[in-house]
Short mmCIF file of C-alpha atoms in Angstrom, two decimals:
data_model
loop_
_atom_site.label_atom_id
_atom_site.label_comp_id
_atom_site.label_asym_id
_atom_site.label_seq_id
_atom_site.Cartn_x
_atom_site.Cartn_y
_atom_site.Cartn_z
CA MET H 30 -4.97 16.46 43.15
CA GLY H 31 -7.96 18.32 41.44
CA ASN H 32 -8.37 18.49 37.70
CA PRO H 33 -5.21 18.43 35.28
CA ALA H 34 -4.38 21.78 33.91
CA ILE H 35 -4.03 23.24 30.40
CA LEU H 36 -1.41 26.01 30.31
CA THR H 37 -1.39 28.87 27.44
CA VAL H 38 1.60 31.54 27.52
CA ASP H 39 1.34 34.44 25.12
CA ASP H 40 2.58 38.00 25.46
CA ASP H 41 -0.06 39.43 23.39
CA PRO H 42 -2.91 40.11 25.74
CA SER H 43 -5.64 39.88 23.27
CA VAL H 44 -4.38 36.54 22.00
CA SER H 45 -4.08 35.20 25.56
CA ARG H 46 -7.76 35.97 26.47
CA ALA H 47 -8.92 34.47 23.22
CA ILE H 48 -7.37 31.19 23.46
CA ALA H 49 -8.14 30.83 27.22
CA ARG H 50 -11.66 31.71 26.25
CA ASP H 51 -11.69 29.09 23.52
CA LEU H 52 -10.08 26.58 26.01
CA ARG H 53 -12.72 27.17 28.98
CA ARG H 54 -15.62 26.81 26.34
CA ARG H 55 -14.38 23.29 25.45
CA TYR H 56 -12.39 21.97 28.23
CA GLY H 57 -13.28 24.05 31.35
CA GLU H 58 -15.33 21.38 32.86
CA HIS H 59 -12.64 18.80 33.36
CA TYR H 60 -9.39 20.85 33.01
CA ARG H 61 -8.01 23.92 34.81
CA ILE H 62 -7.12 26.56 32.29
CA LEU H 63 -3.97 28.60 33.11
CA ARG H 64 -2.78 31.54 31.24
CA ALA H 65 0.55 33.45 31.54
CA SER H 66 1.83 36.59 29.74
CA SER H 67 5.42 35.54 29.73
CA ALA H 68 7.66 32.43 29.73
CA ALA H 69 9.10 33.47 33.23
CA GLU H 70 5.55 34.04 34.64
CA ALA H 71 4.45 30.48 33.12
CA LEU H 72 7.53 28.84 34.51
CA GLU H 73 6.68 30.26 38.08
CA ALA H 74 3.19 28.88 37.62
CA LEU H 75 4.53 25.43 36.67
CA ARG H 76 6.72 25.42 39.69
CA GLU H 77 4.09 26.23 42.00
CA LEU H 78 1.77 23.51 40.45
CA LYS H 79 4.56 20.92 40.82
CA LEU H 80 4.91 21.90 44.50
CA ARG H 81 1.43 21.51 45.20
CA GLY H 82 1.28 18.05 43.55
CA GLY H 83 -0.87 19.21 40.40
CA ARG H 84 -1.08 17.68 37.02
CA MET H 85 -0.20 19.24 33.76
CA ALA H 86 -1.68 17.84 30.70
CA VAL H 87 -1.06 20.35 27.76
CA MET H 88 1.26 23.24 27.54
CA LEU H 89 0.72 25.87 24.49
CA ALA H 90 3.35 28.36 24.04
CA ASP H 91 3.63 31.50 21.68
CA TYR H 92 6.85 30.90 19.49
CA ARG H 93 7.77 34.61 19.21
CA MET H 94 8.10 36.14 22.88
CA PRO H 95 10.53 38.52 24.38
CA GLN H 96 13.28 37.33 26.68
CA MET H 97 12.50 33.66 26.09
CA ASN H 98 10.83 32.29 23.05
CA GLY H 99 8.15 29.28 22.93
CA ILE H 100 10.86 26.65 22.07
CA GLU H 101 13.02 27.81 24.87
CA PHE H 102 10.24 27.80 27.39
CA LEU H 103 8.98 24.32 26.42
CA GLU H 104 12.61 22.97 26.88
CA GLN H 105 12.52 24.14 30.50
CA ALA H 106 8.85 23.42 31.16
CA MET H 107 9.73 19.73 30.18
CA ASP H 108 12.03 19.23 33.10
CA LEU H 109 9.02 20.24 35.34
CA PHE H 110 6.34 18.07 33.60
CA PRO H 111 8.13 15.79 31.23
CA ASN H 112 4.99 13.81 30.15
CA ALA H 113 2.68 17.06 29.38
CA ARG H 114 1.93 17.35 25.72
CA ARG H 115 3.57 20.48 24.12
CA ALA H 116 2.24 22.62 21.29
CA LEU H 117 3.72 25.79 19.56
CA LEU H 118 1.46 28.92 18.61
CA THR H 119 3.11 30.64 15.72
CA ALA H 120 2.04 33.33 12.97
CA TYR H 121 2.15 32.20 9.39
CA ALA H 122 5.30 34.30 8.76
CA ASP H 123 7.09 32.31 11.43
CA THR H 124 6.30 28.87 10.08
CA ASP H 125 9.52 27.91 8.79
CA ALA H 126 11.47 29.22 11.68
CA ALA H 127 8.94 27.01 13.95
CA ILE H 128 9.32 23.87 11.89
CA GLN H 129 13.06 24.19 12.07
CA ALA H 130 12.97 24.78 15.83
CA ILE H 131 10.35 21.94 16.23
CA ASN H 132 12.99 19.63 14.48
CA LEU H 133 15.39 20.34 17.57
CA VAL H 134 12.65 19.96 20.24
CA ASP H 135 10.13 17.16 20.76
CA VAL H 136 7.31 19.45 20.34
CA ASP H 137 4.07 17.53 19.43
CA HIS H 138 2.19 20.14 17.21
CA TYR H 139 2.20 23.56 16.17
CA LEU H 140 -0.95 25.97 15.57
CA LEU H 141 -1.14 28.69 13.29
CA LYS H 142 -2.70 32.02 14.49
CA PRO H 143 -5.68 32.67 14.15
CA TRP H 144 -7.39 29.34 14.64
CA ASP H 145 -10.73 30.31 13.74
CA PRO H 146 -12.97 28.51 13.77
CA PRO H 147 -11.54 26.74 16.74
CA GLU H 148 -13.98 23.65 16.06
CA GLU H 149 -11.90 23.12 12.99
CA LYS H 150 -8.47 24.29 13.76
CA LEU H 151 -7.94 24.25 17.64
CA TYR H 152 -10.09 21.32 19.28
CA PRO H 153 -9.12 18.63 17.11
CA VAL H 154 -5.43 19.26 17.67
CA LEU H 155 -6.07 19.70 21.55
CA ASP H 156 -8.41 16.46 21.55
CA ALA H 157 -5.49 14.62 20.09
CA LEU H 158 -2.93 15.88 22.71
CA LEU H 159 -5.08 15.16 25.61
CA ASP H 160 -5.82 11.58 24.37
CA ALA H 161 -2.08 11.11 24.02
CA TRP H 162 -1.58 12.50 27.60
CA GLN H 163 -4.40 10.49 29.18
CA ALA H 164 -2.76 7.46 27.54
CA THR H 165 0.41 7.92 29.44
CA GLY H 166 -1.08 9.46 32.53
CA ASP H 167 1.30 11.11 35.08
CA ARG H 168 3.81 8.37 35.34
CA GLU H 169 7.12 9.53 36.25
CA VAL H 170 10.46 8.65 34.28
CA GLU H 171 11.51 7.07 37.40
CA ASP H 172 8.86 4.36 37.42
CA ILE H 173 11.48 1.90 36.06
CA ARG H 174 15.07 2.35 36.99
CA VAL H 175 17.92 0.58 34.99
CA VAL H 176 21.42 0.25 36.27
CA GLY H 177 24.04 -0.54 33.98
CA HIS H 178 27.17 0.61 32.16
CA ARG H 179 27.42 2.66 28.86
CA TRP H 180 29.76 0.06 27.31
CA SER H 181 27.76 -3.06 28.48
CA GLU H 182 25.92 -4.39 25.23
CA PRO H 183 23.19 -6.12 27.43
CA SER H 184 22.63 -2.48 28.93
CA TYR H 185 22.28 -1.02 25.61
CA GLN H 186 19.83 -3.63 24.44
CA LEU H 187 17.65 -3.12 27.53
CA ARG H 188 17.55 0.82 27.23
CA ASP H 189 17.05 0.58 23.56
CA PHE H 190 14.15 -1.97 24.08
CA LEU H 191 12.48 0.33 26.67
CA ALA H 192 13.15 3.49 24.56
CA ARG H 193 11.59 1.96 21.51
CA ASN H 194 8.59 0.73 23.14
CA LEU H 195 8.01 4.03 24.73
CA VAL H 196 8.35 2.90 28.47
CA PRO H 197 9.66 5.87 30.65
CA TYR H 198 12.70 4.85 32.46
CA ARG H 199 15.69 6.28 34.32
CA TRP H 200 19.07 5.48 33.59
CA LEU H 201 21.96 5.08 36.35
CA ALA H 202 25.51 4.16 35.97
CA ALA H 203 26.59 1.40 37.92
CA ASP H 204 29.76 3.18 38.90
CA GLU H 205 27.81 6.30 40.16
CA PRO H 206 26.67 6.60 43.97
CA GLU H 207 22.96 6.12 43.27
CA GLY H 208 23.77 3.24 40.89
CA ARG H 209 26.01 1.68 43.52
CA ARG H 210 23.24 2.07 46.08
CA LEU H 211 20.74 0.14 44.05
CA LEU H 212 23.02 -2.60 43.43
CA ASP H 213 23.74 -2.73 47.00
CA ALA H 214 19.92 -2.73 47.95
CA ALA H 215 19.40 -5.57 45.61
CA GLY H 216 21.96 -7.44 47.01
CA VAL H 217 24.00 -7.93 43.60
CA GLY H 218 27.32 -6.66 42.23
CA PRO H 219 28.40 -4.90 39.15
CA GLU H 220 28.65 -8.21 37.44
CA SER H 221 24.69 -8.54 37.56
CA ILE H 222 24.18 -5.59 35.48
CA PRO H 223 21.90 -4.58 33.88
CA LEU H 224 19.77 -4.29 36.92
CA VAL H 225 15.96 -3.30 36.66
CA VAL H 226 14.05 -2.00 39.66
CA THR H 227 10.28 -1.64 38.87
CA ALA H 228 7.86 0.87 40.16
CA ASP H 229 6.95 -1.50 43.09
CA GLY H 230 10.46 -1.89 43.93
CA ARG H 231 11.18 -5.33 42.74
CA ALA H 232 14.75 -5.93 41.54
CA LEU H 233 15.48 -7.87 38.31
CA PRO H 234 19.28 -8.61 37.48
CA GLN H 235 19.94 -9.38 34.01
CA PRO H 236 16.30 -9.89 32.95
CA SER H 237 15.12 -11.02 29.54
CA THR H 238 12.97 -8.79 27.57
CA THR H 239 9.90 -10.63 28.31
CA GLU H 240 10.48 -10.00 32.14
CA VAL H 241 11.08 -6.43 31.32
CA ALA H 242 8.05 -6.13 29.08
CA GLU H 243 5.85 -7.87 31.73
CA ALA H 244 7.20 -5.37 34.47
CA ALA H 245 6.50 -2.24 32.32
CA GLY H 246 2.96 -3.59 31.61
CA LEU H 247 3.20 -4.55 27.99
CA SER H 248 1.24 -7.43 26.90
CA THR H 249 3.33 -10.76 26.02
CA ALA H 250 0.58 -13.44 25.85
CA PRO H 251 -2.55 -13.63 23.48
CA GLY H 252 -5.88 -13.27 25.04
CA ARG H 253 -7.59 -16.00 22.99
CA ASP H 254 -6.26 -19.17 21.16
CA PHE H 255 -8.00 -18.11 17.67
CA TYR H 256 -8.60 -14.81 15.92
CA ASP H 257 -9.74 -13.68 12.39
CA LEU H 258 -6.60 -11.87 11.62
CA ILE H 259 -2.90 -12.38 13.00
CA ILE H 260 -0.26 -9.67 11.84
CA VAL H 261 3.34 -10.59 12.25
CA GLY H 262 5.47 -7.43 12.62
CA GLY H 263 4.74 -4.12 14.20
CA GLY H 264 6.23 -1.70 11.77
CA PRO H 265 4.15 0.74 9.65
CA ALA H 266 2.52 -2.15 7.57
CA GLY H 267 1.67 -4.27 10.54
CA LEU H 268 0.04 -1.29 12.41
CA GLY H 269 -1.85 -0.20 9.39
CA ALA H 270 -3.28 -3.68 8.97
CA ALA H 271 -3.84 -3.72 12.82
CA VAL H 272 -5.85 -0.20 12.70
CA TYR H 273 -8.19 -1.38 9.67
CA GLY H 274 -8.38 -4.88 10.71
CA ALA H 275 -9.93 -4.24 14.35
CA SER H 276 -11.60 -1.09 13.16
CA GLU H 277 -13.51 -3.16 10.68
CA GLY H 278 -14.66 -5.84 13.55
CA LEU H 279 -11.92 -8.52 12.83
CA LYS H 280 -10.62 -10.11 15.93
CA THR H 281 -7.03 -8.81 15.46
CA LEU H 282 -3.68 -9.93 17.06
CA LEU H 283 -0.30 -8.09 16.31
CA VAL H 284 2.80 -9.84 17.28
CA GLU H 285 6.08 -8.13 17.36
CA ARG H 286 9.31 -9.60 18.37
CA ARG H 287 10.95 -6.68 19.85
CA ALA H 288 9.30 -3.23 19.54
CA VAL H 289 6.38 -1.69 17.58
CA GLY H 290 7.25 0.77 15.12
CA GLY H 291 10.02 -1.30 13.13
CA GLN H 292 12.77 0.72 11.37
CA ALA H 293 10.35 3.80 11.14
CA GLY H 294 9.82 3.75 14.61
CA GLN H 295 13.61 4.92 15.07
CA SER H 296 13.35 7.71 12.85
CA SER H 297 14.31 10.89 14.51
CA ARG H 298 12.00 12.96 11.82
CA ILE H 299 10.11 11.78 8.99
CA GLU H 300 9.10 14.94 6.88
CA ASN H 301 7.54 13.54 3.79
CA TYR H 302 4.64 11.64 5.37
CA LEU H 303 1.27 12.92 4.30
CA GLY H 304 -0.60 15.13 6.74
CA PHE H 305 2.46 16.15 8.99
CA PRO H 306 3.91 19.31 7.23
CA ASP H 307 6.09 19.82 10.26
CA GLY H 308 7.24 16.49 10.29
CA ILE H 309 6.94 13.87 12.87
CA SER H 310 9.35 11.57 14.64
CA GLY H 311 8.85 7.80 14.33
CA ALA H 312 8.11 7.42 18.01
CA GLN H 313 5.37 9.68 17.84
CA LEU H 314 3.98 8.22 14.68
CA THR H 315 4.40 4.69 16.46
CA ASP H 316 2.57 5.88 19.56
CA ARG H 317 -0.35 7.32 17.76
CA ALA H 318 -0.73 4.19 15.71
CA ARG H 319 -0.42 1.89 18.49
CA ARG H 320 -2.91 3.86 20.58
CA GLN H 321 -5.33 3.90 17.49
CA ALA H 322 -4.94 0.15 17.09
CA GLY H 323 -5.91 -0.13 20.90
CA LYS H 324 -8.87 2.08 20.58
CA PHE H 325 -10.24 -0.67 18.09
CA SER H 326 -9.53 -3.37 20.41
CA ALA H 327 -6.62 -4.89 18.53
CA GLU H 328 -4.21 -7.09 20.91
CA VAL H 329 -0.44 -6.15 20.71
CA LEU H 330 2.15 -8.64 21.84
CA THR H 331 5.82 -7.75 22.16
CA THR H 332 8.72 -10.17 22.78
CA ARG H 333 7.10 -12.77 21.04
CA GLU H 334 9.20 -14.34 18.35
CA VAL H 335 7.35 -16.34 15.58
CA THR H 336 9.45 -19.31 14.61
CA GLY H 337 6.98 -21.34 12.29
CA LEU H 338 3.95 -21.55 10.26
CA ARG H 339 1.79 -24.40 9.48
CA LEU H 340 -1.52 -25.29 7.90
CA ASP H 341 -4.02 -26.90 9.98
CA GLY H 342 -6.93 -27.20 7.59
CA SER H 343 -8.44 -23.67 6.83
CA ALA H 344 -6.65 -22.37 9.98
CA ARG H 345 -3.12 -20.93 9.81
CA THR H 346 -1.11 -21.41 12.86
CA LEU H 347 1.92 -19.75 14.10
CA THR H 348 4.54 -20.99 16.62
CA PHE H 349 6.70 -19.22 19.04
CA ALA H 350 10.11 -19.62 20.12
CA ASP H 351 8.87 -20.55 23.82
CA GLY H 352 6.68 -23.59 22.23
CA GLY H 353 3.40 -21.66 22.34
CA ALA H 354 1.15 -21.35 19.22
CA VAL H 355 -1.83 -19.28 18.24
CA SER H 356 -4.17 -19.81 15.24
CA ALA H 357 -6.40 -17.49 12.65
CA HIS H 358 -8.38 -17.51 9.74
CA SER H 359 -5.85 -15.37 8.07
CA ILE H 360 -2.32 -14.01 8.41
CA VAL H 361 -0.47 -10.74 7.12
CA LEU H 362 3.31 -10.82 7.12
CA ALA H 363 4.66 -7.53 7.67
CA THR H 364 8.12 -8.49 9.32
CA GLY H 365 9.93 -5.74 7.30
CA VAL H 366 13.63 -5.84 6.99
CA ALA H 367 16.81 -5.62 9.16
CA TYR H 368 19.88 -3.86 8.65
CA ARG H 369 22.65 -6.05 7.02
CA PRO H 370 25.79 -6.84 9.34
CA LEU H 371 28.74 -4.80 8.48
CA ALA H 372 31.42 -7.26 7.33
CA ALA H 373 34.56 -5.43 8.85
CA ASP H 374 37.16 -6.53 11.34
CA GLY H 375 36.44 -5.78 14.93
CA VAL H 376 32.73 -4.63 14.08
CA ALA H 377 30.97 -7.82 15.57
CA ALA H 378 33.02 -7.58 18.85
CA LEU H 379 32.25 -3.86 19.49
CA THR H 380 28.30 -4.04 18.48
CA GLY H 381 26.44 -2.49 21.44
CA SER H 382 29.66 -0.75 22.79
CA GLY H 383 30.04 2.00 20.35
CA VAL H 384 28.86 0.07 17.29
CA TYR H 385 25.01 0.20 16.82
CA TYR H 386 22.69 -0.85 13.91
CA GLY H 387 20.03 1.84 13.45
CA SER H 388 19.63 5.32 14.96
CA ALA H 389 19.84 4.14 18.68
CA ALA H 390 18.55 7.48 19.72
CA THR H 391 19.29 6.63 23.37
CA GLU H 392 23.14 7.22 22.65
CA GLY H 393 22.31 10.83 21.44
CA PRO H 394 23.47 12.61 24.67
CA ALA H 395 26.59 10.17 25.31
CA CYS H 396 27.86 11.44 21.79
CA ALA H 397 28.27 15.08 22.86
CA GLY H 398 31.31 16.58 21.80
CA SER H 399 32.55 13.41 19.97
CA ASP H 400 33.05 12.55 16.18
CA VAL H 401 30.30 10.16 14.98
CA TYR H 402 30.42 8.25 12.00
CA ILE H 403 27.31 6.89 10.06
CA VAL H 404 27.47 4.30 7.48
CA GLY H 405 24.86 4.23 4.67
CA GLY H 406 23.18 6.62 1.94
CA ALA H 407 19.64 6.06 2.40
CA ASN H 408 16.77 8.23 4.10
CA SER H 409 17.34 6.46 7.69
CA ALA H 410 21.02 7.25 7.48
CA GLY H 411 20.42 10.81 6.70
CA GLN H 412 17.70 11.20 9.15
CA ALA H 413 20.20 9.64 11.86
CA ALA H 414 22.96 12.13 10.78
CA LEU H 415 20.71 15.24 11.37
CA PHE H 416 19.77 13.77 14.76
CA PHE H 417 23.06 13.14 16.14
CA SER H 418 24.39 16.60 14.79
CA ARG H 419 22.53 17.94 17.58
CA TYR H 420 25.07 16.32 19.80
CA ALA H 421 28.10 15.31 18.27
CA ARG H 422 31.11 17.77 17.49
CA ARG H 423 30.92 16.33 13.90
CA VAL H 424 29.15 13.73 12.03
CA SER H 425 30.56 12.09 8.98
CA LEU H 426 28.14 10.11 6.65
CA LEU H 427 30.03 7.37 4.81
CA VAL H 428 28.40 6.64 1.51
CA ARG H 429 29.68 3.70 -0.55
CA GLY H 430 28.39 5.06 -3.81
CA ASP H 431 29.33 8.19 -5.84
CA SER H 432 26.54 10.22 -4.68
CA LEU H 433 23.20 10.36 -2.45
CA GLU H 434 20.93 11.37 -5.19
CA SER H 435 20.01 7.97 -6.25
CA SER H 436 19.23 6.56 -2.49
CA MET H 437 18.07 9.62 -0.38
CA SER H 438 15.10 11.85 -0.67
CA TYR H 439 15.90 15.65 -2.01
CA TYR H 440 14.79 17.31 1.11
CA LEU H 441 17.33 15.35 3.27
CA ILE H 442 20.04 16.03 0.97
CA GLN H 443 19.33 19.92 1.29
CA GLN H 444 19.12 19.58 5.21
CA LEU H 445 22.56 17.85 5.33
CA GLY H 446 24.07 20.26 3.19
CA ARG H 447 22.72 23.25 5.40
CA THR H 448 24.14 21.53 8.73
CA PRO H 449 27.50 22.79 9.24
CA ASN H 450 28.60 19.93 11.47
CA ILE H 451 27.84 17.28 8.87
CA GLU H 452 30.15 15.91 6.29
CA VAL H 453 29.12 13.71 3.60
CA ARG H 454 31.92 11.55 2.10
CA THR H 455 31.30 9.36 -0.77
CA GLY H 456 33.14 6.48 -2.09
CA CYS H 457 33.94 5.16 1.49
CA GLU H 458 33.98 2.01 3.46
CA VAL H 459 34.51 0.98 6.90
CA ILE H 460 37.05 -1.70 6.85
CA GLY H 461 37.73 -2.00 10.63
CA ALA H 462 36.68 -1.07 14.20
CA HIS H 463 39.16 -0.84 17.05
CA GLY H 464 38.74 -0.37 20.79
CA ASN H 465 39.42 -1.92 24.29
CA GLY H 466 36.24 -2.83 25.65
CA HIS H 467 34.51 -0.10 23.51
CA LEU H 468 34.70 1.58 20.22
CA GLU H 469 37.72 3.99 20.00
CA ALA H 470 38.57 4.36 16.25
CA ILE H 471 37.54 3.09 12.81
CA THR H 472 39.62 2.37 9.76
CA ILE H 473 37.99 3.90 6.39
CA CYS H 474 38.97 2.98 2.87
CA GLU H 475 38.44 5.66 0.22
CA ASN H 476 38.43 5.79 -3.52
CA LYS H 477 37.90 2.28 -4.02
CA GLY H 478 41.00 1.04 -1.88
CA ALA H 479 43.26 3.82 -3.12
CA SER H 480 43.86 5.10 0.47
CA GLU H 481 43.01 4.27 4.15
CA ALA H 482 42.93 5.94 7.15
CA THR H 483 42.46 5.24 10.96
CA VAL H 484 40.47 7.91 12.64
CA GLU H 485 39.16 8.48 16.29
CA CYS H 486 35.51 7.54 16.38
CA GLY H 487 32.87 7.99 19.37
CA ALA H 488 30.13 5.97 17.86
CA LEU H 489 29.55 4.23 14.63
CA PHE H 490 25.88 3.69 13.43
CA ILE H 491 25.44 1.26 10.58
CA PHE H 492 22.37 1.61 8.07
CA ILE H 493 23.20 -0.68 5.14
CA GLY H 494 21.19 -3.13 3.15
CA ALA H 495 17.79 -4.69 3.89
CA GLU H 496 17.59 -8.32 4.87
CA PRO H 497 14.15 -9.72 5.42
CA ARG H 498 13.75 -12.10 8.44
CA THR H 499 11.87 -14.74 6.76
CA ASP H 500 13.83 -18.07 7.33
CA TRP H 501 11.00 -19.17 9.70
CA LEU H 502 8.67 -19.45 6.86
CA GLY H 503 10.63 -22.35 5.26
CA GLU H 504 8.98 -23.69 2.17
CA THR H 505 5.68 -23.08 3.18
CA VAL H 506 5.51 -19.64 1.47
CA ALA H 507 7.40 -18.85 -1.95
CA ARG H 508 10.05 -16.34 -1.53
CA ASP H 509 12.89 -14.82 -3.88
CA GLU H 510 16.37 -15.75 -3.66
CA ARG H 511 17.01 -13.02 -1.15
CA GLY H 512 13.88 -14.05 1.05
CA PHE H 513 11.43 -11.60 0.16
CA VAL H 514 7.87 -12.78 -0.27
CA TYR H 515 6.45 -13.36 -3.48
CA THR H 516 2.56 -12.03 -3.78
CA GLY H 517 -0.03 -11.54 -6.43
CA PRO H 518 1.24 -10.96 -9.90
CA ASP H 519 4.73 -12.18 -8.91
CA LEU H 520 3.26 -15.57 -8.32
CA LEU H 521 2.00 -15.98 -11.90
CA ALA H 522 5.20 -16.13 -13.82
CA GLY H 523 4.56 -17.88 -17.09
CA GLY H 524 0.86 -17.84 -16.65
CA ALA H 525 0.70 -20.61 -14.15
CA ARG H 526 -0.59 -20.42 -10.58
CA PRO H 527 1.64 -21.28 -7.70
CA LYS H 528 2.33 -25.01 -7.01
CA GLY H 529 -0.32 -26.37 -4.66
CA TRP H 530 -2.68 -23.48 -5.09
CA ASP H 531 -6.17 -24.92 -4.39
CA ARG H 532 -8.46 -21.86 -5.31
CA ASP H 533 -10.34 -21.31 -8.57
CA ARG H 534 -9.01 -17.90 -8.95
CA ASP H 535 -5.72 -16.26 -9.14
CA PRO H 536 -3.96 -15.05 -5.81
CA PHE H 537 -5.07 -11.64 -4.83
CA TYR H 538 -2.61 -8.71 -5.14
CA LEU H 539 -0.86 -9.07 -1.77
CA GLU H 540 -1.74 -12.69 -1.24
CA CYS H 541 1.17 -15.16 -0.91
CA SER H 542 1.45 -18.62 -2.35
CA VAL H 543 -0.62 -20.02 0.17
CA PRO H 544 -4.38 -18.68 0.33
CA GLY H 545 -5.29 -16.62 3.33
CA ILE H 546 -1.79 -15.55 3.93
CA PHE H 547 -0.57 -11.98 2.88
CA ALA H 548 2.24 -9.90 2.85
CA ALA H 549 2.64 -6.04 3.22
CA GLY H 550 5.35 -3.36 3.45
CA ASP H 551 9.15 -4.07 2.93
CA VAL H 552 9.11 -7.88 3.27
CA ARG H 553 7.17 -7.98 0.01
CA ALA H 554 9.16 -8.84 -2.98
CA ASN H 555 9.26 -5.34 -5.27
CA SER H 556 7.53 -3.32 -2.78
CA VAL H 557 8.14 0.36 -2.52
CA LYS H 558 10.23 0.94 0.65
CA ARG H 559 8.45 4.10 2.03
CA VAL H 560 6.36 4.59 5.29
CA ALA H 561 3.34 5.80 3.37
CA SER H 562 3.33 2.86 1.14
CA ALA H 563 3.76 0.36 3.82
CA VAL H 564 0.68 1.81 5.80
CA GLY H 565 -1.29 1.63 2.52
CA GLU H 566 -0.30 -1.92 2.12
CA GLY H 567 -1.12 -2.73 5.33
CA ALA H 568 -4.74 -1.26 4.95
CA MET H 569 -5.08 -2.87 1.39
CA ALA H 570 -4.12 -6.47 3.02
CA VAL H 571 -6.99 -6.08 5.29
CA THR H 572 -9.53 -5.28 2.42
CA LEU H 573 -8.39 -8.55 0.60
CA VAL H 574 -8.46 -10.50 3.83
CA HIS H 575 -12.19 -9.61 3.65
CA ARG H 576 -12.51 -10.95 0.39
CA TYR H 577 -10.80 -14.10 1.29
CA LEU H 578 -12.96 -14.58 4.34
CA GLU H 579 -16.35 -13.92 2.46
CA ALA H 580 -15.30 -16.67 -0.08
CA GLN H 581 -14.75 -19.20 2.67
#
């Protein structure tokens, strides 16, 4: 098929020539450099490339072009080459407009003009985009096909699993012609949904997440029996520990029960993370972190649920739900937190059928034209409200407290206020969910029970509370009354070391009540619930792991 292509489109001839020149200088040996002077010309070039079976790696589009601006062009170009990486070229004066537009379209980066010197301002960005494209290759979104029903909870869980693990797939409704055709070809009926058809044509009716993970090429089994470091949990803290552990030469394994990225991976746009002035989606941040960990040879397992921890002399052993086990010199607990169930009539029965925990971004297009309600007042709820406002007729953010100021970042509060189809309602609680087979309405209690109202509801997304999943630790590791793990100074209440502590030193700052076991991120008692602090704690934990291992 020849070399893959890099496309640049800019209506300014001098800029177009300059960027094409700089691209050829650096990438001309391995990539075809294509340039166009308008969005229409670029789309025609893309169609011709598609017909000839060519590959598109990166597309660079000027933001301000006549007839069709760069964002509009990239939206159409994505239909032709969905896996190509996308960047926007913009002048300094257009930065704010570009950032707002980027928040509406999944653009990977933006570049300010001029970019001199290219060695500092252009090539590092292009190198990262090309690395990302090479990691995914030219896999079509139809590699894995999923046949299901929108209101089927197993169908939703499967789609959510694939999306959160960044696995390309194509969704087909079971009651549409192509969906029925695949069911017939697999020799099963609608009662067997969800049906997964793999790239090589295998049919998997009602598969487990482990079966789907294996079909998608995700790793589900450890490569060895013993490691220097095992990390439990694949959120920001776990990924931070994996990157630093593996990059510093430790044989590192990360174990994740569902999807790498954790709650942060579900965020539609994180705008206060250092180094990303235009914001970054949780999925993009997760993708970069996972590839970075892989670059340093960290192993990442998915669909493996840890159910126990035991001490075997100097080794620390984790047991899995399937009976397997794996051991290491040290362990970092980075399991984060889960959203607390909403205790309201009808919610449990409709979960996965209109009621969802977390942002459930796969449901965005299905919310078009409907009224969406979001329960919660923290950053994750605000980010979800902004995301669903792109699709829904109206988004209502239901907050139990009297205001958002104590629980949500200022920049998010400002954005919510500027979005016309978002309504923030304080002093509200959902006390009931209603529907026949799927959510149709909810009952809202306002003003501390003074009034109730039942309203139509297309989807309900819940972001309340934070519960650590640490019951599997039993009595092995000290935890507080809510299950958060005590570490470092918190273990020295009254000046005494933890019961059973066998070292002639105090626990390190992130070390648990058992030497060699550390906790990082949201699962740690008294931690700061922010992505940046979780990543920092993951990195710090590895430094303390080294100190622990050196003293062994």
